CSV table of C-alpha atoms in Angstrom, one decimal:
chain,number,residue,atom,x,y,z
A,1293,UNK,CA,49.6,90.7,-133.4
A,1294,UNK,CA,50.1,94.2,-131.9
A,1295,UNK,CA,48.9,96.9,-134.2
A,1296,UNK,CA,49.3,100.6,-133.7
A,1297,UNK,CA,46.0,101.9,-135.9
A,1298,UNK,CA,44.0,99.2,-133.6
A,1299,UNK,CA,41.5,101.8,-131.7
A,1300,UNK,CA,41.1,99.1,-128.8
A,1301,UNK,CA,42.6,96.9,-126.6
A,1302,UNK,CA,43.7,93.5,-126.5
A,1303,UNK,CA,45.4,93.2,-123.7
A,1304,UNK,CA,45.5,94.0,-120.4
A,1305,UNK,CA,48.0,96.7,-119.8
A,1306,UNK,CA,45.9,98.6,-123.1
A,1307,UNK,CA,42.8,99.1,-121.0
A,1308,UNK,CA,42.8,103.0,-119.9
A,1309,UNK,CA,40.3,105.3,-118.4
A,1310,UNK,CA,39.5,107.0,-121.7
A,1311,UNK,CA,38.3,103.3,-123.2
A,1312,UNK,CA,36.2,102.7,-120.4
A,1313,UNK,CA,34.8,105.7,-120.8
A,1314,UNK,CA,34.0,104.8,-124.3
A,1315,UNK,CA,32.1,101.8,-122.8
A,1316,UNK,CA,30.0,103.2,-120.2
A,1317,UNK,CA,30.0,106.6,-121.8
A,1318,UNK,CA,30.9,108.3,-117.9
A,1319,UNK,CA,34.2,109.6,-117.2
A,1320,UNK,CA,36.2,107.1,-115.0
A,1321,UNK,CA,39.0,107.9,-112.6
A,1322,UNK,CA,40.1,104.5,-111.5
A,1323,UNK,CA,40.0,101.0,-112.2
A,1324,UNK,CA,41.9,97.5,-110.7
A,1325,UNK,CA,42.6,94.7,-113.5
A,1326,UNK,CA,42.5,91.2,-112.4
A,1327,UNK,CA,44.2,88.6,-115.3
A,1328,UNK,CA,44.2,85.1,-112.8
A,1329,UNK,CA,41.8,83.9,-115.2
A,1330,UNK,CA,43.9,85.0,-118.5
A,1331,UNK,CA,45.6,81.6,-118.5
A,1332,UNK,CA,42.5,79.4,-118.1
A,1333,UNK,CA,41.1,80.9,-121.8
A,1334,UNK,CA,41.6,78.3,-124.3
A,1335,UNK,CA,40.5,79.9,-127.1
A,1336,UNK,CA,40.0,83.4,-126.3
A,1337,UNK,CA,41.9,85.6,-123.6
A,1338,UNK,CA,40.0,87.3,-120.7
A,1339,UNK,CA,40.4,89.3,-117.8
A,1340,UNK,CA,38.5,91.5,-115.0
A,1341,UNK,CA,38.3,95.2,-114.9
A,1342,UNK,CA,37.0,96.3,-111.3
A,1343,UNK,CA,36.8,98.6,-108.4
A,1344,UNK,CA,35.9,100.9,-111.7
A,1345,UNK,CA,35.9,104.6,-110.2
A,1346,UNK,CA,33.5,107.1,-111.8
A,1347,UNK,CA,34.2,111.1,-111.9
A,1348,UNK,CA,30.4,111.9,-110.6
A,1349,UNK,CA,28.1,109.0,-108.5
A,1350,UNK,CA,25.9,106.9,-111.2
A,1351,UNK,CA,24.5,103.4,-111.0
A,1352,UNK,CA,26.8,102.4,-114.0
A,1353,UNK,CA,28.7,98.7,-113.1
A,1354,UNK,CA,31.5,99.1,-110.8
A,1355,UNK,CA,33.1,96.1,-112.9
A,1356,UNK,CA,32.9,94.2,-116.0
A,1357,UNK,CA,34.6,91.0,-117.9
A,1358,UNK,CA,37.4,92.0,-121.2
A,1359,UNK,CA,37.8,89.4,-123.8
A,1360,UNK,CA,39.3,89.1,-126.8
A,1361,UNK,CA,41.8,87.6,-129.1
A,1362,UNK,CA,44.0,85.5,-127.8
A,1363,UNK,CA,48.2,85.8,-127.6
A,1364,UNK,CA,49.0,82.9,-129.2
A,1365,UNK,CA,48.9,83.0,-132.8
A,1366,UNK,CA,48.5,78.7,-133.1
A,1367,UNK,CA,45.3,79.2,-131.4
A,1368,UNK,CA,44.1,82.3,-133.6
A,1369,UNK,CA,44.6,80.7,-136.4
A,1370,UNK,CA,42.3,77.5,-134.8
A,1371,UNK,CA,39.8,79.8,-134.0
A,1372,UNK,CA,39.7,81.1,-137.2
A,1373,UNK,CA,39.1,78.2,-138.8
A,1374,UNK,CA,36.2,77.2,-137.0
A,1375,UNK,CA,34.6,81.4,-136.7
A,1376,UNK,CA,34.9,81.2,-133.1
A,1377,UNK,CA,35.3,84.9,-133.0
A,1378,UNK,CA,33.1,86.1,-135.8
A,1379,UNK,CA,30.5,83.9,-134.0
A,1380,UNK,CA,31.0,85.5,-130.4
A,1381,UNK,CA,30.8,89.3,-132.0
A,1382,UNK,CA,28.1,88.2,-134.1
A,1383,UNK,CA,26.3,86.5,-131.1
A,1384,UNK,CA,26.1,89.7,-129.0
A,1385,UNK,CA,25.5,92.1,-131.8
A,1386,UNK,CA,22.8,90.4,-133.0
A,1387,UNK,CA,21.6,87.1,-131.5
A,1388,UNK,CA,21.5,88.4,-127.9
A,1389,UNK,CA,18.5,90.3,-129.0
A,1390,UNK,CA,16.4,87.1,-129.3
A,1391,UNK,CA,17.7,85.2,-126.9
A,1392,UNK,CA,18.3,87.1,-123.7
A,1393,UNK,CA,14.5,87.2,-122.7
A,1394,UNK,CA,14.3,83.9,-122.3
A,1395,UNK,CA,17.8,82.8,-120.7
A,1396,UNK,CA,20.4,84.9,-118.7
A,1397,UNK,CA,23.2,85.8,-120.9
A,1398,UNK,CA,25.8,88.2,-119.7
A,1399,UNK,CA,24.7,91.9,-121.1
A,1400,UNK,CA,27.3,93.4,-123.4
A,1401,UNK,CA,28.4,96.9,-123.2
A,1402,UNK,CA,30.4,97.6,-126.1
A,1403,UNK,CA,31.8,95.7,-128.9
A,1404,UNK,CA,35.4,96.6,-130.9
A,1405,UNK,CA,36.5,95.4,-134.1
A,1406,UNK,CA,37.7,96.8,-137.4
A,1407,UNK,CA,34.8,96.3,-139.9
A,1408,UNK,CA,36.9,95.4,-142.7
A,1409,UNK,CA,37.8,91.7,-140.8
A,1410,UNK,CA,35.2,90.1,-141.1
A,1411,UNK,CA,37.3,87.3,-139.6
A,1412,UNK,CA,37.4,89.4,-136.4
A,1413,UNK,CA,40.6,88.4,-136.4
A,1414,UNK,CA,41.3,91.1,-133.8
A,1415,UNK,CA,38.1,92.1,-131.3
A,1416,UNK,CA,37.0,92.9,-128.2
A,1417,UNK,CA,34.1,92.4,-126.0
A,1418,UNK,CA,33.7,94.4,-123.5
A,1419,UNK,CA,30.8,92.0,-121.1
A,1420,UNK,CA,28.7,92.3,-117.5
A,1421,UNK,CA,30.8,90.4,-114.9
A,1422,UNK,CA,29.0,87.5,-112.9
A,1423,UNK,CA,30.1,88.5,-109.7
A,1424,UNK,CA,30.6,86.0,-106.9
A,1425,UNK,CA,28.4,89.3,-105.0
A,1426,UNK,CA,25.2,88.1,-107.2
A,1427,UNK,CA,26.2,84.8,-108.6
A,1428,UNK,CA,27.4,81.3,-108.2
A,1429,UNK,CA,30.0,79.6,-110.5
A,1430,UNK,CA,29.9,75.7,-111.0
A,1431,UNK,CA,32.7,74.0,-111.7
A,1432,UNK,CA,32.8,70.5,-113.1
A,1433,UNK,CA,34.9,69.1,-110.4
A,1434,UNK,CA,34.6,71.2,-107.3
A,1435,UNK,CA,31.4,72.3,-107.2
A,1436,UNK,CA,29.0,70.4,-109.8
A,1437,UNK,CA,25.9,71.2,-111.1
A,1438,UNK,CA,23.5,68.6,-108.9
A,1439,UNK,CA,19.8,67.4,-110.3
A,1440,UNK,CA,18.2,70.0,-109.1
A,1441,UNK,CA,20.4,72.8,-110.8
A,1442,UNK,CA,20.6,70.2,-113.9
A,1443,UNK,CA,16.3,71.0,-114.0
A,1444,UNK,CA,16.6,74.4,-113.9
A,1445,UNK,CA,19.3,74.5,-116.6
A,1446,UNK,CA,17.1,72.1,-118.7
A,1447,UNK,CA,14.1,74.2,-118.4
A,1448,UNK,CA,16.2,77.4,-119.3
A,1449,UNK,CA,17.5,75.5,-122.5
A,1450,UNK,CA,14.4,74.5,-123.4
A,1451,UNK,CA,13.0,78.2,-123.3
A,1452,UNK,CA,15.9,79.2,-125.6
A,1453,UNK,CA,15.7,77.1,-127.9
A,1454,UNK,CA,11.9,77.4,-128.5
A,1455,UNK,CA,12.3,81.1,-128.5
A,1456,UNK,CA,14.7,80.1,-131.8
A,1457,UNK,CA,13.1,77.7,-133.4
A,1458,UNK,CA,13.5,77.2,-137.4
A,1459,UNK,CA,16.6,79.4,-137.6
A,1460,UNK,CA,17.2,79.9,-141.0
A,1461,UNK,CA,20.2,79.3,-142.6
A,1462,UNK,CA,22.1,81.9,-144.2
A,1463,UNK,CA,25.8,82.8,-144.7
A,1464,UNK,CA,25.9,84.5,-141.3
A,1465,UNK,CA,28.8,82.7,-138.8
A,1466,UNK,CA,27.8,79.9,-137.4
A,1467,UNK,CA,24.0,79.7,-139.5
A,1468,UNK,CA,25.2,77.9,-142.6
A,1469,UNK,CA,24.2,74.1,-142.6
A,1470,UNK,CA,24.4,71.9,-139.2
A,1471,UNK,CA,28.0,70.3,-138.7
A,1472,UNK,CA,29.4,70.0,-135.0
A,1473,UNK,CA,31.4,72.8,-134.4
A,1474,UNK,CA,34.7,70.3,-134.0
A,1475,UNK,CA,33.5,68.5,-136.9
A,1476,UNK,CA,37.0,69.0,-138.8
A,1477,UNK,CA,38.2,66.6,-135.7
A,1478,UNK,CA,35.9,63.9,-137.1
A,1479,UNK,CA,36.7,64.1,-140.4
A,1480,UNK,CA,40.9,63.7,-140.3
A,1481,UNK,CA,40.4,60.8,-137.9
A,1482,UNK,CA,41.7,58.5,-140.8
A,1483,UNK,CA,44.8,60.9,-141.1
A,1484,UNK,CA,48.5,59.7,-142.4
A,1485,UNK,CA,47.5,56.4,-142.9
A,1486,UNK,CA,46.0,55.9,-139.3
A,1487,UNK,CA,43.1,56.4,-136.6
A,1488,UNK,CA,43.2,59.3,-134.3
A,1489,UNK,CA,42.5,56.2,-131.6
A,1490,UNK,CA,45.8,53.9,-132.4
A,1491,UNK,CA,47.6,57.1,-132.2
A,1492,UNK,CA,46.3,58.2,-129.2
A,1493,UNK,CA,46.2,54.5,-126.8
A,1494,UNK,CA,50.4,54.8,-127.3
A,1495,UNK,CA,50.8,58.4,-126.1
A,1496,UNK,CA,48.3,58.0,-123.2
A,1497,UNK,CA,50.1,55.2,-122.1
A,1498,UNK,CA,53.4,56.8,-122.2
A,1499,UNK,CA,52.1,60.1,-120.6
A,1500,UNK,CA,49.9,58.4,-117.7
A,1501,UNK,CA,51.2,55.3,-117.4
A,1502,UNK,CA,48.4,53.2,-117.6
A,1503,UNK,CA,45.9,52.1,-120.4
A,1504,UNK,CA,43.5,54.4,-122.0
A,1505,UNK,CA,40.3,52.1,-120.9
A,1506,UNK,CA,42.1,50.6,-117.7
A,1507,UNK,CA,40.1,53.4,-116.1
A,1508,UNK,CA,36.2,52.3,-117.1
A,1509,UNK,CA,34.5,48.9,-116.5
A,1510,UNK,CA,34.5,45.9,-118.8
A,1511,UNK,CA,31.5,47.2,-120.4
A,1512,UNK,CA,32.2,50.3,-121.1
A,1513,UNK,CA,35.5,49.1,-122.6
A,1514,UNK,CA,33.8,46.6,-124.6
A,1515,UNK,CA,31.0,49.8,-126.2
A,1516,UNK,CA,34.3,52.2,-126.4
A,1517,UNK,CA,36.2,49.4,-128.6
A,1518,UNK,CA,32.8,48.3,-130.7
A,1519,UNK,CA,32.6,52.4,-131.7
A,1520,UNK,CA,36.3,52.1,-132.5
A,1521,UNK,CA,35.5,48.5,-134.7
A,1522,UNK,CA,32.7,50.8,-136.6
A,1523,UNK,CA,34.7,54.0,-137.4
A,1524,UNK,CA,37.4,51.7,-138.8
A,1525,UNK,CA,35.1,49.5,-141.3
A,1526,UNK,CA,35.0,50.4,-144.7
A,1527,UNK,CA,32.0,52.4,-144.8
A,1528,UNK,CA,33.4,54.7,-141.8
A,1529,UNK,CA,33.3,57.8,-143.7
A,1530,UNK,CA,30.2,57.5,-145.1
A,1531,UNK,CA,28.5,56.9,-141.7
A,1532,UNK,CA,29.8,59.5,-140.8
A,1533,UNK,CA,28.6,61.7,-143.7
A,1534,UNK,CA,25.2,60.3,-143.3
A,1535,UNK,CA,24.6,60.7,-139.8
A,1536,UNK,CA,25.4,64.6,-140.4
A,1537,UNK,CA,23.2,64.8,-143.6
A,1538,UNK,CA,20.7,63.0,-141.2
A,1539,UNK,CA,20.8,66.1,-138.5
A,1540,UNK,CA,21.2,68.6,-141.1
A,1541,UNK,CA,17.5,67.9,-141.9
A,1542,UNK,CA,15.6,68.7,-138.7
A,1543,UNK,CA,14.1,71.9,-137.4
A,1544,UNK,CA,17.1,74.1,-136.2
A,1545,UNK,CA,17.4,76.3,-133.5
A,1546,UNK,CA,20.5,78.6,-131.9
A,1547,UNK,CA,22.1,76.4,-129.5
A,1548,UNK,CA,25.0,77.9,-126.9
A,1549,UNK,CA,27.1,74.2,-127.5
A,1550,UNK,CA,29.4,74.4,-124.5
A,1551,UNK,CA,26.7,74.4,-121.8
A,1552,UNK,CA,29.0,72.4,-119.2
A,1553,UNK,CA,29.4,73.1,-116.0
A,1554,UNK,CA,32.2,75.4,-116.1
A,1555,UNK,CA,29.9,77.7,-118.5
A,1556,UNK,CA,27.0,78.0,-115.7
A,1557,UNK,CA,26.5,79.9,-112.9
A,1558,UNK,CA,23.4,80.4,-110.3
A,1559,UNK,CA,22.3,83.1,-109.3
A,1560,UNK,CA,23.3,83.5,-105.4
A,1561,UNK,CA,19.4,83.7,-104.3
A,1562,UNK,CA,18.8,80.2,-106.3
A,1563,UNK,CA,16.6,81.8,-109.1
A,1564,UNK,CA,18.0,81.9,-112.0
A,1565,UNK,CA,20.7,80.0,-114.3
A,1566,UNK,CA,23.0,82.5,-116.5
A,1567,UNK,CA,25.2,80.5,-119.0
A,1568,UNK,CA,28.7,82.7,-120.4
A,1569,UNK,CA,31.1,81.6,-123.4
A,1570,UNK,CA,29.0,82.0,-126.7
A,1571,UNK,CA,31.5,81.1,-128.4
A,1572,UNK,CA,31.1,77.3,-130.1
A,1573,UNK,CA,27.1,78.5,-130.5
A,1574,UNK,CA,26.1,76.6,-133.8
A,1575,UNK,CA,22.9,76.6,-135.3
A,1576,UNK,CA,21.4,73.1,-136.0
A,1577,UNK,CA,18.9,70.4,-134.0
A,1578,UNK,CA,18.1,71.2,-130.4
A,1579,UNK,CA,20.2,67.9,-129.5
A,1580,UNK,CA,23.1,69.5,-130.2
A,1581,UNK,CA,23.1,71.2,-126.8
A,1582,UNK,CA,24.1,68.0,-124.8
A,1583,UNK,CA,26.9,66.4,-125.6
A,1584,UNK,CA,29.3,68.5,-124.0
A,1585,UNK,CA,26.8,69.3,-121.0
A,1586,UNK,CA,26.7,65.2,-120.2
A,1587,UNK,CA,30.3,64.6,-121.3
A,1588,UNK,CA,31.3,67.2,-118.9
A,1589,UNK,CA,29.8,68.1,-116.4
A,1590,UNK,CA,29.0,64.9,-114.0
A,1591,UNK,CA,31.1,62.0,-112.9
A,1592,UNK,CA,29.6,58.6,-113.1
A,1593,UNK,CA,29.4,58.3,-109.0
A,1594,UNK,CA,26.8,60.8,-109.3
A,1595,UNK,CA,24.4,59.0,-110.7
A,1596,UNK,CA,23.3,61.6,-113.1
A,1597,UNK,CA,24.0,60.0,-116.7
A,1598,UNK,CA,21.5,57.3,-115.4
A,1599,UNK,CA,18.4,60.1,-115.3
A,1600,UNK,CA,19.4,60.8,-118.8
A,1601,UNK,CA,15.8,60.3,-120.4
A,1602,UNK,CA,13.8,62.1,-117.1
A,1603,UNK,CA,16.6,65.3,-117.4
A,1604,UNK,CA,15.9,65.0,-121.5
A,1605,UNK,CA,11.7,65.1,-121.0
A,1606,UNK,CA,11.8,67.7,-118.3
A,1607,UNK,CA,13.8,69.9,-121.4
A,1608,UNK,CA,11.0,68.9,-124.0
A,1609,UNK,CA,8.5,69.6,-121.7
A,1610,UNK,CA,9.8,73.3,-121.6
A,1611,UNK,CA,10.9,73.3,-125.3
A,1612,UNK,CA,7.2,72.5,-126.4
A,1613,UNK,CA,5.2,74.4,-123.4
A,1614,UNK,CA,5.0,77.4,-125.7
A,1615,UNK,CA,5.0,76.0,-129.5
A,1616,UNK,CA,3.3,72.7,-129.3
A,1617,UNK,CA,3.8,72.7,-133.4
A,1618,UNK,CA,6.9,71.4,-132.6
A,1619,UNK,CA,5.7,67.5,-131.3
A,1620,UNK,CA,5.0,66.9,-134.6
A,1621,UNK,CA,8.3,68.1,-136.5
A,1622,UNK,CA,10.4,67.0,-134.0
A,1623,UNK,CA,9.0,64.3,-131.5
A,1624,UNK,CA,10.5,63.3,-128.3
A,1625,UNK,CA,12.1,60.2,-129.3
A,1626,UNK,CA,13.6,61.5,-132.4
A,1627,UNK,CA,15.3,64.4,-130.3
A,1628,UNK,CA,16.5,61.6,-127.6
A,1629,UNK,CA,18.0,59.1,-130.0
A,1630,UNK,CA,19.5,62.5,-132.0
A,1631,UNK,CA,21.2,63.4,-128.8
A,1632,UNK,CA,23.2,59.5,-128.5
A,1633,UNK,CA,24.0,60.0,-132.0
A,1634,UNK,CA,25.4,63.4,-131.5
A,1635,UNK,CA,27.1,61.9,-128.3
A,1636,UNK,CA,29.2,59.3,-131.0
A,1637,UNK,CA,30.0,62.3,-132.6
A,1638,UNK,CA,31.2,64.0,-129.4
A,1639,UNK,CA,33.6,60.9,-128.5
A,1640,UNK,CA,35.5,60.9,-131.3
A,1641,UNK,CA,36.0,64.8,-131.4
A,1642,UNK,CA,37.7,63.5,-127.7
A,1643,UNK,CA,39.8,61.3,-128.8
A,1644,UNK,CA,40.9,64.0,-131.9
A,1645,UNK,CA,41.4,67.0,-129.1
A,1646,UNK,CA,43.3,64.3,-126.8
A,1647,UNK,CA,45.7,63.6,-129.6
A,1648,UNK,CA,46.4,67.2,-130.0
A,1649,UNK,CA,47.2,68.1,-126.9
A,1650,UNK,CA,48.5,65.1,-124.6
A,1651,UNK,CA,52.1,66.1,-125.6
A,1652,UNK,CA,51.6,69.0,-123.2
A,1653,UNK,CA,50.7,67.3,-120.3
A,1654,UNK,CA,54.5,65.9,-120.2
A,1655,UNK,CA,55.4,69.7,-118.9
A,1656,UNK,CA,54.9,69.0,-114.5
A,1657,UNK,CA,53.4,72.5,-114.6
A,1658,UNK,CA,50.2,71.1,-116.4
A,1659,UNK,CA,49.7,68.4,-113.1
A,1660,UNK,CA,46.5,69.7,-113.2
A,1661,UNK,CA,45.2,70.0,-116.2
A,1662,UNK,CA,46.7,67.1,-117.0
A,1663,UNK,CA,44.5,65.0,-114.2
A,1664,UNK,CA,41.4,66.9,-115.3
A,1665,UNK,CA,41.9,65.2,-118.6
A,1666,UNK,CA,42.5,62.2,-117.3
A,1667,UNK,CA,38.7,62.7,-115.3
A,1668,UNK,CA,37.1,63.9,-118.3
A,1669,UNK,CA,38.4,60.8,-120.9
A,1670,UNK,CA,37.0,58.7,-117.8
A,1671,UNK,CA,33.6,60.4,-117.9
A,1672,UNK,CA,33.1,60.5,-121.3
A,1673,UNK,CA,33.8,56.9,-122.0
A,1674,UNK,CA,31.1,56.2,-119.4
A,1675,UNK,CA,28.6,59.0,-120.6
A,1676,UNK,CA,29.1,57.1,-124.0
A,1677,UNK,CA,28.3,53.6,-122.7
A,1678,UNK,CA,26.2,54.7,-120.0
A,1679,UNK,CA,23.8,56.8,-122.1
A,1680,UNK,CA,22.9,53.8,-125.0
A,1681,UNK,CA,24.0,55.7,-127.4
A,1682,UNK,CA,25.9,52.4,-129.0
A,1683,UNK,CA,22.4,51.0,-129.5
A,1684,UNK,CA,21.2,54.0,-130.9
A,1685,UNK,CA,24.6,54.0,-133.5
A,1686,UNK,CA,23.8,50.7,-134.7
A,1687,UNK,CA,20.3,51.4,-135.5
A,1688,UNK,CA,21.0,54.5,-137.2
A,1689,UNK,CA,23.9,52.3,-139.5
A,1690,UNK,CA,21.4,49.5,-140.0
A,1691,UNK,CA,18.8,51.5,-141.6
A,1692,UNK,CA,21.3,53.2,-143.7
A,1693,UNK,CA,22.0,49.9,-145.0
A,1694,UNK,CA,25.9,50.3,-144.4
A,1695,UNK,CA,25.9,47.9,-141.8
């Protein structure tokens, strides 16, 4: 991927005084590189310029957050296929403008890409660090986001997404027509002459040694297995097909579509909720921003997935404080029931991004990834069950006559 006429960097041992300097426009003397976090990108690679040295005294940052295109060309050519970089450029040329007033984004300070590839195939963002010095990471399994961080983040959301309502939709990354940003996993569940699920329940048992649903109550297994009954009926595809021509017809908004734990920080005096990774942002309904936040970002134990509905109003609440016009084109119990639909949606992306990577938990140097896996099949079965959305799924099928 390395290409000599490229006039920035892409990785770490490219980044140089002289490009700083384009950045901050200040000379620069010095600067430390930390890449511990290179390895955790999935999609995109990143790493931490600090300790950044400046020729005269200024208030310019003192450090700041690299990311670009990742080294592995298998995972280009995903992100490709899905805009993943062409929406993150596009994002903070252009969508940052409306949306950082009303929920803290990380600023940007320069952006690099040839203007020819449109793909952005080969870019880099040069960001604001979240410092541990001003702000607090979550993390899904450490340090969880508890109710009343989950309010705040609500009532952030809900601020954003009024300040975007009725997006248009234009030919712009990410604003053609609503479709889940995994959508493509959906829609090759059926593939060679199989489910994604009865591939998967053999290869989880071989690498974990146990059952798939051995880990989730009776219940649970009995709504996991009812889902699994409806995406295998005849009229699979066209439920499917329906329920995203359904959600391509209410009011859209930008939605950040990754707002999990991981993605959020606090800000270290407890004000203020700053969300990074624009990168699966899709324009489309407001319930669009949830799956991944509740399929995520709590365990069952915590009891969160059981204030659902209260977390859900608290959001409307802020979503309508400023634009009550939007009661009427998008009620409260349309956006609730949206957001279990989109969660059905949600699972069976899961199951497709199991199947696609399970083989790589066999290597003993992914123990721990491979066990976070394991803890986030087990909480999205239970988000899934726990939330209704079966109920809401059946509905929805029944008064599309396809039942």
């Amino acid at each position: 991927m390395r290409n000599d006429h490229r006039h920035f960097p892409l990785y770490p041992n490219e980044i140089t005084c002289e490009f700083l300097e384009k950045c901050f426009g200040a000379e620069v003397k010095s600067f430390d590189i930390d890449t511990s976090m290179t390895a955790g990108g999935v999609l995109a690679d990143a790493f931490r310029v600090f300790n950044i040295e400046f020729e005269q005294g200024n208030d310019l940052p003192r450090s700041c957050f690299v990311k670009c295109t990742k080294e592995i060309p298998e995972v280009v050519e995903l992100c490709l296929s899905t805009q993943v970089y062409a929406k993150e450029v596009y994002f903070y040329s252009t969508l940052i403008n409306k949306v950082k007033n009303t929920i803290r984004v990380p600023e940007c300070y320069a952006i690099f890409r040839d203007e020819s590839d449109k793909e952005c195939k080969e870019f880099c963002l040069v960001l604001e660090d979240f410092s541990i010095e001003n702000w607090t990471p979550f993390d899904q399994f450490e340090n969880p986001m508890d109710f009343d961080d989950t309010v705040m983040l609500m009532k952030d959301l809900g601020a954003f997404h009024a300040a975007c309502w009725n997006e248009p939709i234009s030919n712009e990354a990410g604003l053609g027509p609503y479709k889940a940003h995994w959508q493509s996993l959906n829609d090759s569940f059926w593939d060679e002459g199989t489910t994604a699920w009865d591939q998967v329940l053999p290869k989880w048992k071989e690498v974990y040694n146990e059952d798939l649903l051995s880990m989730v109550d009776s219940e649970t297994q009995d709504t996991i297995l009812k889902i699994n009954e409806i995406y295998n009926s005849k009229n699979a595809k066209l439920i499917q097909q329906k329920l995203i021509e359904e959600l391509q017809n209410r009011p859209r908004t930008i939605t950040h579509g990754d707002a999990r734990g991981n993605n959020i920080f606090k800000s270290n005096d407890g004000k203020t909720i700053g969300i990074i990774d624009w990168q699966m942002w899709a324009a489309g309904p407001a319930s669009n921003e949830f799956s991944q936040l509740w399929f995520n970002s709590y365990s069952l134990e915590s009891g969160m997935i059981l204030r659902l509905e209260e977390l859900t109003k608290i959001y409307y609440d802020s979503l309508t404080q400023t634009n009550e016009d939007i009661k009427s084109s998008y009620p409260f119990d349309q956006l609730f029931d949206d957001t279990k639909l989109i969660f059905i949606n949600m699972w069976i992306q899961y199951i497709g991004f199991t199947l696609g990577s399970i083989d790589g938990y066999k290597d003993p140097e992914q123990e721990k990834s491979k066990q976070n896996w394991r803890e986030m099949m087990k909480r999205n079965m239970e988000t899934v069950h726990y939330s209704g959305c079966l109920d809401s799924f059946e509905n929805f099928i029944s008064k599309q006559g396809l039942g």
